[in-house]
PDB file of C-alpha atoms in Angstrom:
ATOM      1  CA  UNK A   1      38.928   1.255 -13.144  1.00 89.00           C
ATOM      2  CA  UNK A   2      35.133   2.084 -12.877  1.00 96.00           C
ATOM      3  CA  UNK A   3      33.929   2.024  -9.288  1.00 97.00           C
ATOM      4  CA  UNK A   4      30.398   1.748  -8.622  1.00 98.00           C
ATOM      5  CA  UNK A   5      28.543   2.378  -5.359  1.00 98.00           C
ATOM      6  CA  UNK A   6      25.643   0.219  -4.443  1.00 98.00           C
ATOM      7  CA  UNK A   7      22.637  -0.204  -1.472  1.00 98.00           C
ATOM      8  CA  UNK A   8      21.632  -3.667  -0.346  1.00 98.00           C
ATOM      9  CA  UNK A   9      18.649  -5.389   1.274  1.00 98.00           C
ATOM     10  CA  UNK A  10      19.197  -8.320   3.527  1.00 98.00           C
ATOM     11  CA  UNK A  11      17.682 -10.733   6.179  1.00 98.00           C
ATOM     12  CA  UNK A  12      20.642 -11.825   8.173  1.00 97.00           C
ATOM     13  CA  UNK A  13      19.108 -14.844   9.207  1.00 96.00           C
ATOM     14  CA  UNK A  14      21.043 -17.550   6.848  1.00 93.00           C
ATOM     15  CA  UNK A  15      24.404 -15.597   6.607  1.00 97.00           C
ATOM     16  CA  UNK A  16      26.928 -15.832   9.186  1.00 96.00           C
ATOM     17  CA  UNK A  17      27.431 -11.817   9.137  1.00 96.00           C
ATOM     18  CA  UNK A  18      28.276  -9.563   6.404  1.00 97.00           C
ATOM     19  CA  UNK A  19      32.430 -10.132   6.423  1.00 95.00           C
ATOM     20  CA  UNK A  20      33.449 -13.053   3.828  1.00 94.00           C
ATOM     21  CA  UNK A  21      34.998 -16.122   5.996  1.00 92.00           C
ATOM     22  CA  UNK A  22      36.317 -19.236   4.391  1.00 89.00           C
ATOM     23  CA  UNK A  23      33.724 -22.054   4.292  1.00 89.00           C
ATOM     24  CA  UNK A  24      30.585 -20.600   5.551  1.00 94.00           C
ATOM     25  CA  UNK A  25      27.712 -18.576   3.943  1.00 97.00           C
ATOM     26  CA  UNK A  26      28.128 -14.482   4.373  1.00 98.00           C
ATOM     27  CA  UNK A  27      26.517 -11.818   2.936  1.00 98.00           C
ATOM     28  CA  UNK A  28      29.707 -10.357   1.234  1.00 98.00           C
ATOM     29  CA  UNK A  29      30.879 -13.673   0.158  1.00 97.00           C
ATOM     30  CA  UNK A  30      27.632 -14.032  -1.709  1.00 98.00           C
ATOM     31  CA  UNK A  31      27.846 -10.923  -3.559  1.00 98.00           C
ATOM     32  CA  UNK A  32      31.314 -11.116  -4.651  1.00 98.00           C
ATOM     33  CA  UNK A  33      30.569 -14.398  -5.818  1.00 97.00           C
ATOM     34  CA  UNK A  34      27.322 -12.700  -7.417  1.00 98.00           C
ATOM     35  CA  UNK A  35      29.777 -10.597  -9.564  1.00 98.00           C
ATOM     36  CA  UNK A  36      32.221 -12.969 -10.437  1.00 97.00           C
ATOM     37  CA  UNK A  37      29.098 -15.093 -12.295  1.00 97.00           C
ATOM     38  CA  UNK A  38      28.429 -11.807 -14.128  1.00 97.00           C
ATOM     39  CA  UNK A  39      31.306 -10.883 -15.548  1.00 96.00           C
ATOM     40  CA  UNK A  40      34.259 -13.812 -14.530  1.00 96.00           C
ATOM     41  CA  UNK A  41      36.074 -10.989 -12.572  1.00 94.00           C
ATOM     42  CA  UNK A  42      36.987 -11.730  -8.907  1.00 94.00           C
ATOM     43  CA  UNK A  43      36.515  -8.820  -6.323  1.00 95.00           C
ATOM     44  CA  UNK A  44      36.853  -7.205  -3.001  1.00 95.00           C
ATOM     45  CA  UNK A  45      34.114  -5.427  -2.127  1.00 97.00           C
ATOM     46  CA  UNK A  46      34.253  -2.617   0.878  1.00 97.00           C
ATOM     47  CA  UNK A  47      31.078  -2.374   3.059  1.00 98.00           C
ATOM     48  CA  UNK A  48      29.953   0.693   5.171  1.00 97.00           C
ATOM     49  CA  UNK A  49      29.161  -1.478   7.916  1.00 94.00           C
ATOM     50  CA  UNK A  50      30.534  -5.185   9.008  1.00 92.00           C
ATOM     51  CA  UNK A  51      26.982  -6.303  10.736  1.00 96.00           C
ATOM     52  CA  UNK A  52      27.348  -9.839  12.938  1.00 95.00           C
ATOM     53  CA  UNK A  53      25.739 -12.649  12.508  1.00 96.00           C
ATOM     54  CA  UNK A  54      21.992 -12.167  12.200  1.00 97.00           C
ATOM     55  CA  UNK A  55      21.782  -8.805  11.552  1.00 98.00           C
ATOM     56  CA  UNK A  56      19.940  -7.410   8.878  1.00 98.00           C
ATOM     57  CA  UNK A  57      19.937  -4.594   6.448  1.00 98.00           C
ATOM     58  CA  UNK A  58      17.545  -2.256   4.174  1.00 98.00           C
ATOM     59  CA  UNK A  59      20.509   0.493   3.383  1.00 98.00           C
ATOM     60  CA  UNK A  60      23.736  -1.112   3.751  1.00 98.00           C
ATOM     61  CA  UNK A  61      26.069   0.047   0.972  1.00 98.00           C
ATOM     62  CA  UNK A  62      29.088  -1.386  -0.528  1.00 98.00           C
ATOM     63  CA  UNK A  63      31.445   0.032  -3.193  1.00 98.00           C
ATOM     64  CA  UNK A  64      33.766  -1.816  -5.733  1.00 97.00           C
ATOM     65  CA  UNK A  65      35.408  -1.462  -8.796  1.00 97.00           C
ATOM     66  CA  UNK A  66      35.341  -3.787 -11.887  1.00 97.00           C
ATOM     67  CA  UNK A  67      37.706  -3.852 -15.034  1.00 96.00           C
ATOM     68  CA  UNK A  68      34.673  -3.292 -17.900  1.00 94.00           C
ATOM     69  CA  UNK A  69      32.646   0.222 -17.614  1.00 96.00           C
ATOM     70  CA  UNK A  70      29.359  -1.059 -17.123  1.00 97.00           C
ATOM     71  CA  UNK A  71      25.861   0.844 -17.157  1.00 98.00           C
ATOM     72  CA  UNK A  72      25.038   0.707 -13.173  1.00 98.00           C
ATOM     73  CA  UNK A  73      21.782  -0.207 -14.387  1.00 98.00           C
ATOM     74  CA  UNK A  74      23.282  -3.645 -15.831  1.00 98.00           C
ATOM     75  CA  UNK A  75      25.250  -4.257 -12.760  1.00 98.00           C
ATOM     76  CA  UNK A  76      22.112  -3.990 -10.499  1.00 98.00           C
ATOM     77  CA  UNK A  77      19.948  -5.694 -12.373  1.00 98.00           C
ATOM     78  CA  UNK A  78      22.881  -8.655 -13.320  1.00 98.00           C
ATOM     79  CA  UNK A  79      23.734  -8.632  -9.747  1.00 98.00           C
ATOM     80  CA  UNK A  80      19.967  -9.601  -8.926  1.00 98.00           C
ATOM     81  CA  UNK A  81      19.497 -11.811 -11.659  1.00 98.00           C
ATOM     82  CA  UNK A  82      22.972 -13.912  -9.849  1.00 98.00           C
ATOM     83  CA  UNK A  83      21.437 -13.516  -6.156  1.00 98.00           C
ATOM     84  CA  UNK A  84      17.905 -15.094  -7.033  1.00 97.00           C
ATOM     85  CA  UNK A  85      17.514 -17.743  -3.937  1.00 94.00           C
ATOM     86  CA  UNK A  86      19.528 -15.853  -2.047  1.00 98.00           C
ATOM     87  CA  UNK A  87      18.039 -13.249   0.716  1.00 98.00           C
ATOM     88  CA  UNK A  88      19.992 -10.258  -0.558  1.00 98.00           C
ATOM     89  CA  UNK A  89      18.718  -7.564  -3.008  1.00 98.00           C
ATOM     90  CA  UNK A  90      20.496  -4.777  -4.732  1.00 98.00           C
ATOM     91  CA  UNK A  91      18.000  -1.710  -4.340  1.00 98.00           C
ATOM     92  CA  UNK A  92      20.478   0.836  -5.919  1.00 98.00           C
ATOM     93  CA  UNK A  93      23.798   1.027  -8.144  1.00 98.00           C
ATOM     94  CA  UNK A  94      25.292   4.183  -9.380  1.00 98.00           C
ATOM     95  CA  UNK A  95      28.994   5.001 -10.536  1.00 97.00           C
ATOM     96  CA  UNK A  96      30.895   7.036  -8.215  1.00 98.00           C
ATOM     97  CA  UNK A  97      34.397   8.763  -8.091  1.00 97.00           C
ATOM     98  CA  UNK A  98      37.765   6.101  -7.623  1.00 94.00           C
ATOM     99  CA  UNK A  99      38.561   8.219  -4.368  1.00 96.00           C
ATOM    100  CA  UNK A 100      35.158   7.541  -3.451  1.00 98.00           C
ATOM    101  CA  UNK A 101      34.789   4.928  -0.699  1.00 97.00           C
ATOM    102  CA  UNK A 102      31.857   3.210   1.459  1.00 97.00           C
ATOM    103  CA  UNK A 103      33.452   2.606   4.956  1.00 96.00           C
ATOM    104  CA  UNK A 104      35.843   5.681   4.446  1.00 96.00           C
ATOM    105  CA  UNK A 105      33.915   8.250   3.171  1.00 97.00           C
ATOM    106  CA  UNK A 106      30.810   7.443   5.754  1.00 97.00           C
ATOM    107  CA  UNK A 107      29.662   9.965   7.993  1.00 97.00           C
ATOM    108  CA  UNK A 108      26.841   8.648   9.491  1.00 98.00           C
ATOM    109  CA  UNK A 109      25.143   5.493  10.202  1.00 98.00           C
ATOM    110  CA  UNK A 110      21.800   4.731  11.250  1.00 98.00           C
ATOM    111  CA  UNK A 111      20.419   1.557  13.004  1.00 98.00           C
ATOM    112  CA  UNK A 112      17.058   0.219  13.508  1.00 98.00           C
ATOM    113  CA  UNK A 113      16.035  -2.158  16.508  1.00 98.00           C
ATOM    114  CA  UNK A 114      12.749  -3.550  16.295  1.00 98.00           C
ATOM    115  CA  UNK A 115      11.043  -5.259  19.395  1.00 98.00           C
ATOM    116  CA  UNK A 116       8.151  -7.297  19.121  1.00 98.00           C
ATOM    117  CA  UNK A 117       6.212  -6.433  22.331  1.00 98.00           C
ATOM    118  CA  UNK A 118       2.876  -9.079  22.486  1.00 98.00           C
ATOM    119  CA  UNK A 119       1.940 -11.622  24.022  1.00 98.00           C
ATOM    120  CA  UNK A 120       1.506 -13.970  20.706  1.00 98.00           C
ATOM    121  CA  UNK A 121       5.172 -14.811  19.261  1.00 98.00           C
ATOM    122  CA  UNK A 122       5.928 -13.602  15.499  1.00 98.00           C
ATOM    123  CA  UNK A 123       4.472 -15.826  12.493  1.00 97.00           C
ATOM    124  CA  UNK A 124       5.674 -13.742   9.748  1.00 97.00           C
ATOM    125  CA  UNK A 125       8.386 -12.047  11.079  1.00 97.00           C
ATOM    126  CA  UNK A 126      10.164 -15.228  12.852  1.00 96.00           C
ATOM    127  CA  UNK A 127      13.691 -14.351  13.153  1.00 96.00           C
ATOM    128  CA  UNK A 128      13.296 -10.492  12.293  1.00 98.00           C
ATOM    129  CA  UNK A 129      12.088  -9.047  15.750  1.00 98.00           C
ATOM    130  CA  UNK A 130      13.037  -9.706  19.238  1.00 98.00           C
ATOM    131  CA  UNK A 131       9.922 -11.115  21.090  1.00 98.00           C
ATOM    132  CA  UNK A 132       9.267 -10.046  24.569  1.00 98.00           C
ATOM    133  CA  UNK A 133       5.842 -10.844  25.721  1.00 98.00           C
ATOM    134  CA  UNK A 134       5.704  -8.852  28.790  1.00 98.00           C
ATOM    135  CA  UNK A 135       4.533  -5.055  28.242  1.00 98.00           C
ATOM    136  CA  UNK A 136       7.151  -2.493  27.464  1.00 98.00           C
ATOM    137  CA  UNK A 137       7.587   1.154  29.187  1.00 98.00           C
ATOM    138  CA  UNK A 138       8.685   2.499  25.936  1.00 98.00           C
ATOM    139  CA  UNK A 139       8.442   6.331  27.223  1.00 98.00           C
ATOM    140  CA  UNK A 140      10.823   5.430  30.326  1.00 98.00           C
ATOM    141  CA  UNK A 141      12.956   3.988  28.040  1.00 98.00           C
ATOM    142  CA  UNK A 142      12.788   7.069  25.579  1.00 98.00           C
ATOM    143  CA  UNK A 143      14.205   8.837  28.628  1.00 98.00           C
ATOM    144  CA  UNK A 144      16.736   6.308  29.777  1.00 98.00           C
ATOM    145  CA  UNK A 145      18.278   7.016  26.457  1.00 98.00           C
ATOM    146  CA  UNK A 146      18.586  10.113  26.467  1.00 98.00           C
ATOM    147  CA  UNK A 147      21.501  10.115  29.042  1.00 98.00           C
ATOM    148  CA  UNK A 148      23.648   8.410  26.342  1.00 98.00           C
ATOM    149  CA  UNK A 149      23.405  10.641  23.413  1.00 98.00           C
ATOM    150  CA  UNK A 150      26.647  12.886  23.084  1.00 98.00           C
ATOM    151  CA  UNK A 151      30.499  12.502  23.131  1.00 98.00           C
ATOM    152  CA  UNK A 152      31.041   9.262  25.890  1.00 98.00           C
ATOM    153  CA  UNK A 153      33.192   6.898  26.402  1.00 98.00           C
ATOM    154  CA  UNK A 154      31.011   3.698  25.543  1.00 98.00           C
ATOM    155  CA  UNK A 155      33.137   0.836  27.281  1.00 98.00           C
ATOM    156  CA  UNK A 156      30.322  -0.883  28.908  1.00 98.00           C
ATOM    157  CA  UNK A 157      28.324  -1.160  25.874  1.00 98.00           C
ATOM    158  CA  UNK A 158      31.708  -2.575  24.196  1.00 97.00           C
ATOM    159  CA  UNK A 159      32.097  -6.157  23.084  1.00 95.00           C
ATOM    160  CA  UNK A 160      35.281  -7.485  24.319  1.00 93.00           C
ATOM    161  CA  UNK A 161      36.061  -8.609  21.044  1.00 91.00           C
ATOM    162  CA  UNK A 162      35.628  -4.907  20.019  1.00 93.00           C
ATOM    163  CA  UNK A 163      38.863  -3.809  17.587  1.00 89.00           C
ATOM    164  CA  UNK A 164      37.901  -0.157  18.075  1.00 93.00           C
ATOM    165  CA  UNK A 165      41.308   2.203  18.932  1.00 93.00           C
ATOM    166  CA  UNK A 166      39.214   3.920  21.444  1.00 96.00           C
ATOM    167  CA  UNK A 167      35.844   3.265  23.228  1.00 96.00           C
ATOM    168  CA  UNK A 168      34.577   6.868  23.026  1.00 97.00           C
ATOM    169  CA  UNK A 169      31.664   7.389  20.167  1.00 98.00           C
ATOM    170  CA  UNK A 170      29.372  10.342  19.456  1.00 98.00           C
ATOM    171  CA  UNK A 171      26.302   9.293  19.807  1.00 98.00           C
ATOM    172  CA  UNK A 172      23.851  12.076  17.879  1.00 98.00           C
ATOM    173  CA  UNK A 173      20.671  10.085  18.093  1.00 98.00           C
ATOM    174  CA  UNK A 174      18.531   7.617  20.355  1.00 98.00           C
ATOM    175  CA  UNK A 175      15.204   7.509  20.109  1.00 98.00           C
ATOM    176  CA  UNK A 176      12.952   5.061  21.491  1.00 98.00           C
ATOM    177  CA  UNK A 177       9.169   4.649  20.077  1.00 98.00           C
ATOM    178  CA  UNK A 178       5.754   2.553  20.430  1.00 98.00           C
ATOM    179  CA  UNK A 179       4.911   1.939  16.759  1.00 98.00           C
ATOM    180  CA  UNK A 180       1.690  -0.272  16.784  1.00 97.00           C
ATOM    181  CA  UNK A 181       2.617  -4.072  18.818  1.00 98.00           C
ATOM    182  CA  UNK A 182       6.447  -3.085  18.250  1.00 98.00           C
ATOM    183  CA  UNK A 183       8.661  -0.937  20.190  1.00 98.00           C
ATOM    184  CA  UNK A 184      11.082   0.838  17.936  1.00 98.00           C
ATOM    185  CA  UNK A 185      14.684   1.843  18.919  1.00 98.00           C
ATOM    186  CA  UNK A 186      17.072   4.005  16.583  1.00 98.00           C
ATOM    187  CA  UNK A 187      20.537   4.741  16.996  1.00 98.00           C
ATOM    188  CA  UNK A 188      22.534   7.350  14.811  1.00 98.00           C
ATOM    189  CA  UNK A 189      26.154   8.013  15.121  1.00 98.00           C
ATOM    190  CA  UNK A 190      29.335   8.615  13.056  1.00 97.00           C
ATOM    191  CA  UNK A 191      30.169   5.043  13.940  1.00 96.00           C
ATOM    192  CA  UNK A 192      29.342   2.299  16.455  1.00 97.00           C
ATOM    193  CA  UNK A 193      31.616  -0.327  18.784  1.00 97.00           C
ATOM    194  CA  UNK A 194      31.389  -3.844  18.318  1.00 96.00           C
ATOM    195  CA  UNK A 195      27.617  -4.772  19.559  1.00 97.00           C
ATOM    196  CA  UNK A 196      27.274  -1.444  20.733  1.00 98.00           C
ATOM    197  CA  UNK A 197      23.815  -1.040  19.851  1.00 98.00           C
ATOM    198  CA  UNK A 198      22.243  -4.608  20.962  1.00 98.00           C
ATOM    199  CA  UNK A 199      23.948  -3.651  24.401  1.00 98.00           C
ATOM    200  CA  UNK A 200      22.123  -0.179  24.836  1.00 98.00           C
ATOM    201  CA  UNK A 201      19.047  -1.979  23.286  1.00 98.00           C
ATOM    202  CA  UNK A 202      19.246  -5.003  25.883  1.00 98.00           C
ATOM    203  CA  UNK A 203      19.821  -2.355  28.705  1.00 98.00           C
ATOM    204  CA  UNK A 204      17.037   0.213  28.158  1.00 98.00           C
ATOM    205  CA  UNK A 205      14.891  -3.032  27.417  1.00 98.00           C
ATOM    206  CA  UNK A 206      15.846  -3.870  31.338  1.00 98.00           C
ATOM    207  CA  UNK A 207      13.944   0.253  32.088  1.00 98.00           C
ATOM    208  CA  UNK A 208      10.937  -0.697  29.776  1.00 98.00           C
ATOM    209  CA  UNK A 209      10.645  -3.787  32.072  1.00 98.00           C
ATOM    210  CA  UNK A 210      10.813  -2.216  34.848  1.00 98.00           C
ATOM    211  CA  UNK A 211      13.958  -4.085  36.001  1.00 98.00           C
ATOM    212  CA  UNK A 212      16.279  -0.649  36.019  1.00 98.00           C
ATOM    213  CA  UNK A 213      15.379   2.810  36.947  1.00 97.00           C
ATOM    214  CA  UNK A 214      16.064   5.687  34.350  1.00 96.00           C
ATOM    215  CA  UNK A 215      19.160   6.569  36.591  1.00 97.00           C
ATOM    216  CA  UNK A 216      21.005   3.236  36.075  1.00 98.00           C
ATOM    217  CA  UNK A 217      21.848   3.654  32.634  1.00 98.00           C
ATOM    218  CA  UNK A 218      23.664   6.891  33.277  1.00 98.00           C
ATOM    219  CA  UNK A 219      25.085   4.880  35.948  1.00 98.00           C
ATOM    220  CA  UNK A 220      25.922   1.626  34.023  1.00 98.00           C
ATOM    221  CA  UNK A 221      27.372   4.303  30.983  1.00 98.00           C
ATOM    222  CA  UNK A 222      29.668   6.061  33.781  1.00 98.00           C
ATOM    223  CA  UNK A 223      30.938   2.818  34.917  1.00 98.00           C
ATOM    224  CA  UNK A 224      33.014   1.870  32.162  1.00 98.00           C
ATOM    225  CA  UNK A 225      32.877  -1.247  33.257  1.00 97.00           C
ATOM    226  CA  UNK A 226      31.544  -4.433  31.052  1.00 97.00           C
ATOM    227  CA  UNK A 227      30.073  -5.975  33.658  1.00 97.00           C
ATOM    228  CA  UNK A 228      27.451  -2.950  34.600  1.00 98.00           C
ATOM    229  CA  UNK A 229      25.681  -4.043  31.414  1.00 98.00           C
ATOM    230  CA  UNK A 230      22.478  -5.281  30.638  1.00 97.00           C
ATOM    231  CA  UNK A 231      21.729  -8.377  28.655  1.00 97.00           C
ATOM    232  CA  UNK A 232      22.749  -8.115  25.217  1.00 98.00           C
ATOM    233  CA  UNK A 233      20.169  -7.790  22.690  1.00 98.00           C
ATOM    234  CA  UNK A 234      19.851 -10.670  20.013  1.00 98.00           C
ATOM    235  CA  UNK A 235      21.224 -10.129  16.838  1.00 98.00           C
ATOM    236  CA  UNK A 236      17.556 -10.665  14.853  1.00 97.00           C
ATOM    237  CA  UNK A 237      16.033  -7.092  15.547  1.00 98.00           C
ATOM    238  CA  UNK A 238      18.834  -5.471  14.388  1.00 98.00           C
ATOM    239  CA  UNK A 239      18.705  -3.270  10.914  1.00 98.00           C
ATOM    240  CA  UNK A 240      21.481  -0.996   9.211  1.00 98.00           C
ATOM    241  CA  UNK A 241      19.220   1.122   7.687  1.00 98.00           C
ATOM    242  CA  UNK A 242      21.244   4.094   6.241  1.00 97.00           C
ATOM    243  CA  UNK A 243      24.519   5.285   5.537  1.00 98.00           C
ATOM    244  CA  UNK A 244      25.103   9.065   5.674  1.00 97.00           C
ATOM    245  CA  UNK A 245      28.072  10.595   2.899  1.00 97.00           C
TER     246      UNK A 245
END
């Protein structure tokens, strides 16, 4: 059975997360429903990342397999041609391996958090940025962050609704940046908990405010502890933007 991998664009905004659920509009339900107009076969797609409600993507990829060996370059460009009025875009579609898989065979993920950080709210990007008007410390923040890069145990940036065996992570990157009116925060790891990275981003957002000192995230990280949190970031900053193999 030919297996094909594939990279997606989304805005979140309209879908209620990535995962298919009965009776309400998902990114994966979408898709699969994409293919089955194209070529009356009914799939189960796999997904490198399950991203909540919201959440967005320029590099999430998915893998699945279909009965007829198509060119890739039909099934991307029949894909799109099934997805016009929806917000989803298929940037990339090439065959890969049948032991090849997109969750499984992941190594590396990388996130995108995009603050808006002016006074005016967003016109065109309503619903894409989080929009805090008061002025951002985004170099104490770069060095908040810093403290939770490496092998920790995450559990107070852990959703309690996180399915995750264990709450330790690596984290190998986080990197906090003034780009123009935005502050820019990006998070690269093997893999993430459950809201992990709208918790870090709502906590060092608490440093750039000058709410928290530099030293309370290491504190807040050593706690294990839920409740040493800061607020939890919305869900419409939020971008999977790459998948490492």
């Amino acid at each position: 059975m030919p297996r094909y991998r594939l990279t997606l664009e989304y805005d979140g905004s309209a879908y209620n997360g990535f995962q298919a659920q009965t009776d309400q509009p998902t990114v994966q339900g979408s898709v699969e429903t994409a293919i089955t107009a194209f070529c009356g076969e009914t799939v189960r797609l796999a997904a490198a990342g399950r991203t909540d409600t919201g959440v967005h993507a320029t590099g999430q990829v998915i893998s699945l397999d279909l009965e007829k060996d198509w060119p890739a370059k039909t099934v991307m460009n029949a894909l799109n041609a099934h997805l016009v009025g929806e917000a989803i875009s298929v940037l990339h579609c090439v065959g890969v391996d049948d032991d090849w898989h997109a969750r499984f065979s992941a190594t590396g993920r990388r996130y995108l958090y995009r603050i808006l950080n002016r006074p005016g709210p967003p016109a065109l990007d309503a619903g894409r940025v989080w929009h805090m008007r008061k002025s951002l410390d985004a170099e104490a923040m770069q060095s908040a962050a810093q403290s939770l890069v490496g092998l920790h145990d995450f559990t107070t940036f852990r959703d309690v609704n996180c399915q995750s065996k264990s709450p330790e992570k690596t984290l190998d990157v986080a990197r906090v940046s003034r780009v123009g009116d935005e502050v820019h925060l990006v998070f690269e790891a093997r893999s993430f908990l459950h809201r992990q990275v709208r918790s870090m981003t709502g906590t060092l957002a608490e440093v750039g405010l000058g709410r928290w000192d530099i030293e309370d995230v290491a504190a807040a990280l050593a706690a294990r502890d839920r409740a040493a949190c800061g607020p939890v970031a919305p869900s419409t900053g939020l971008y999977l933007t790459g998948v490492v193999y």
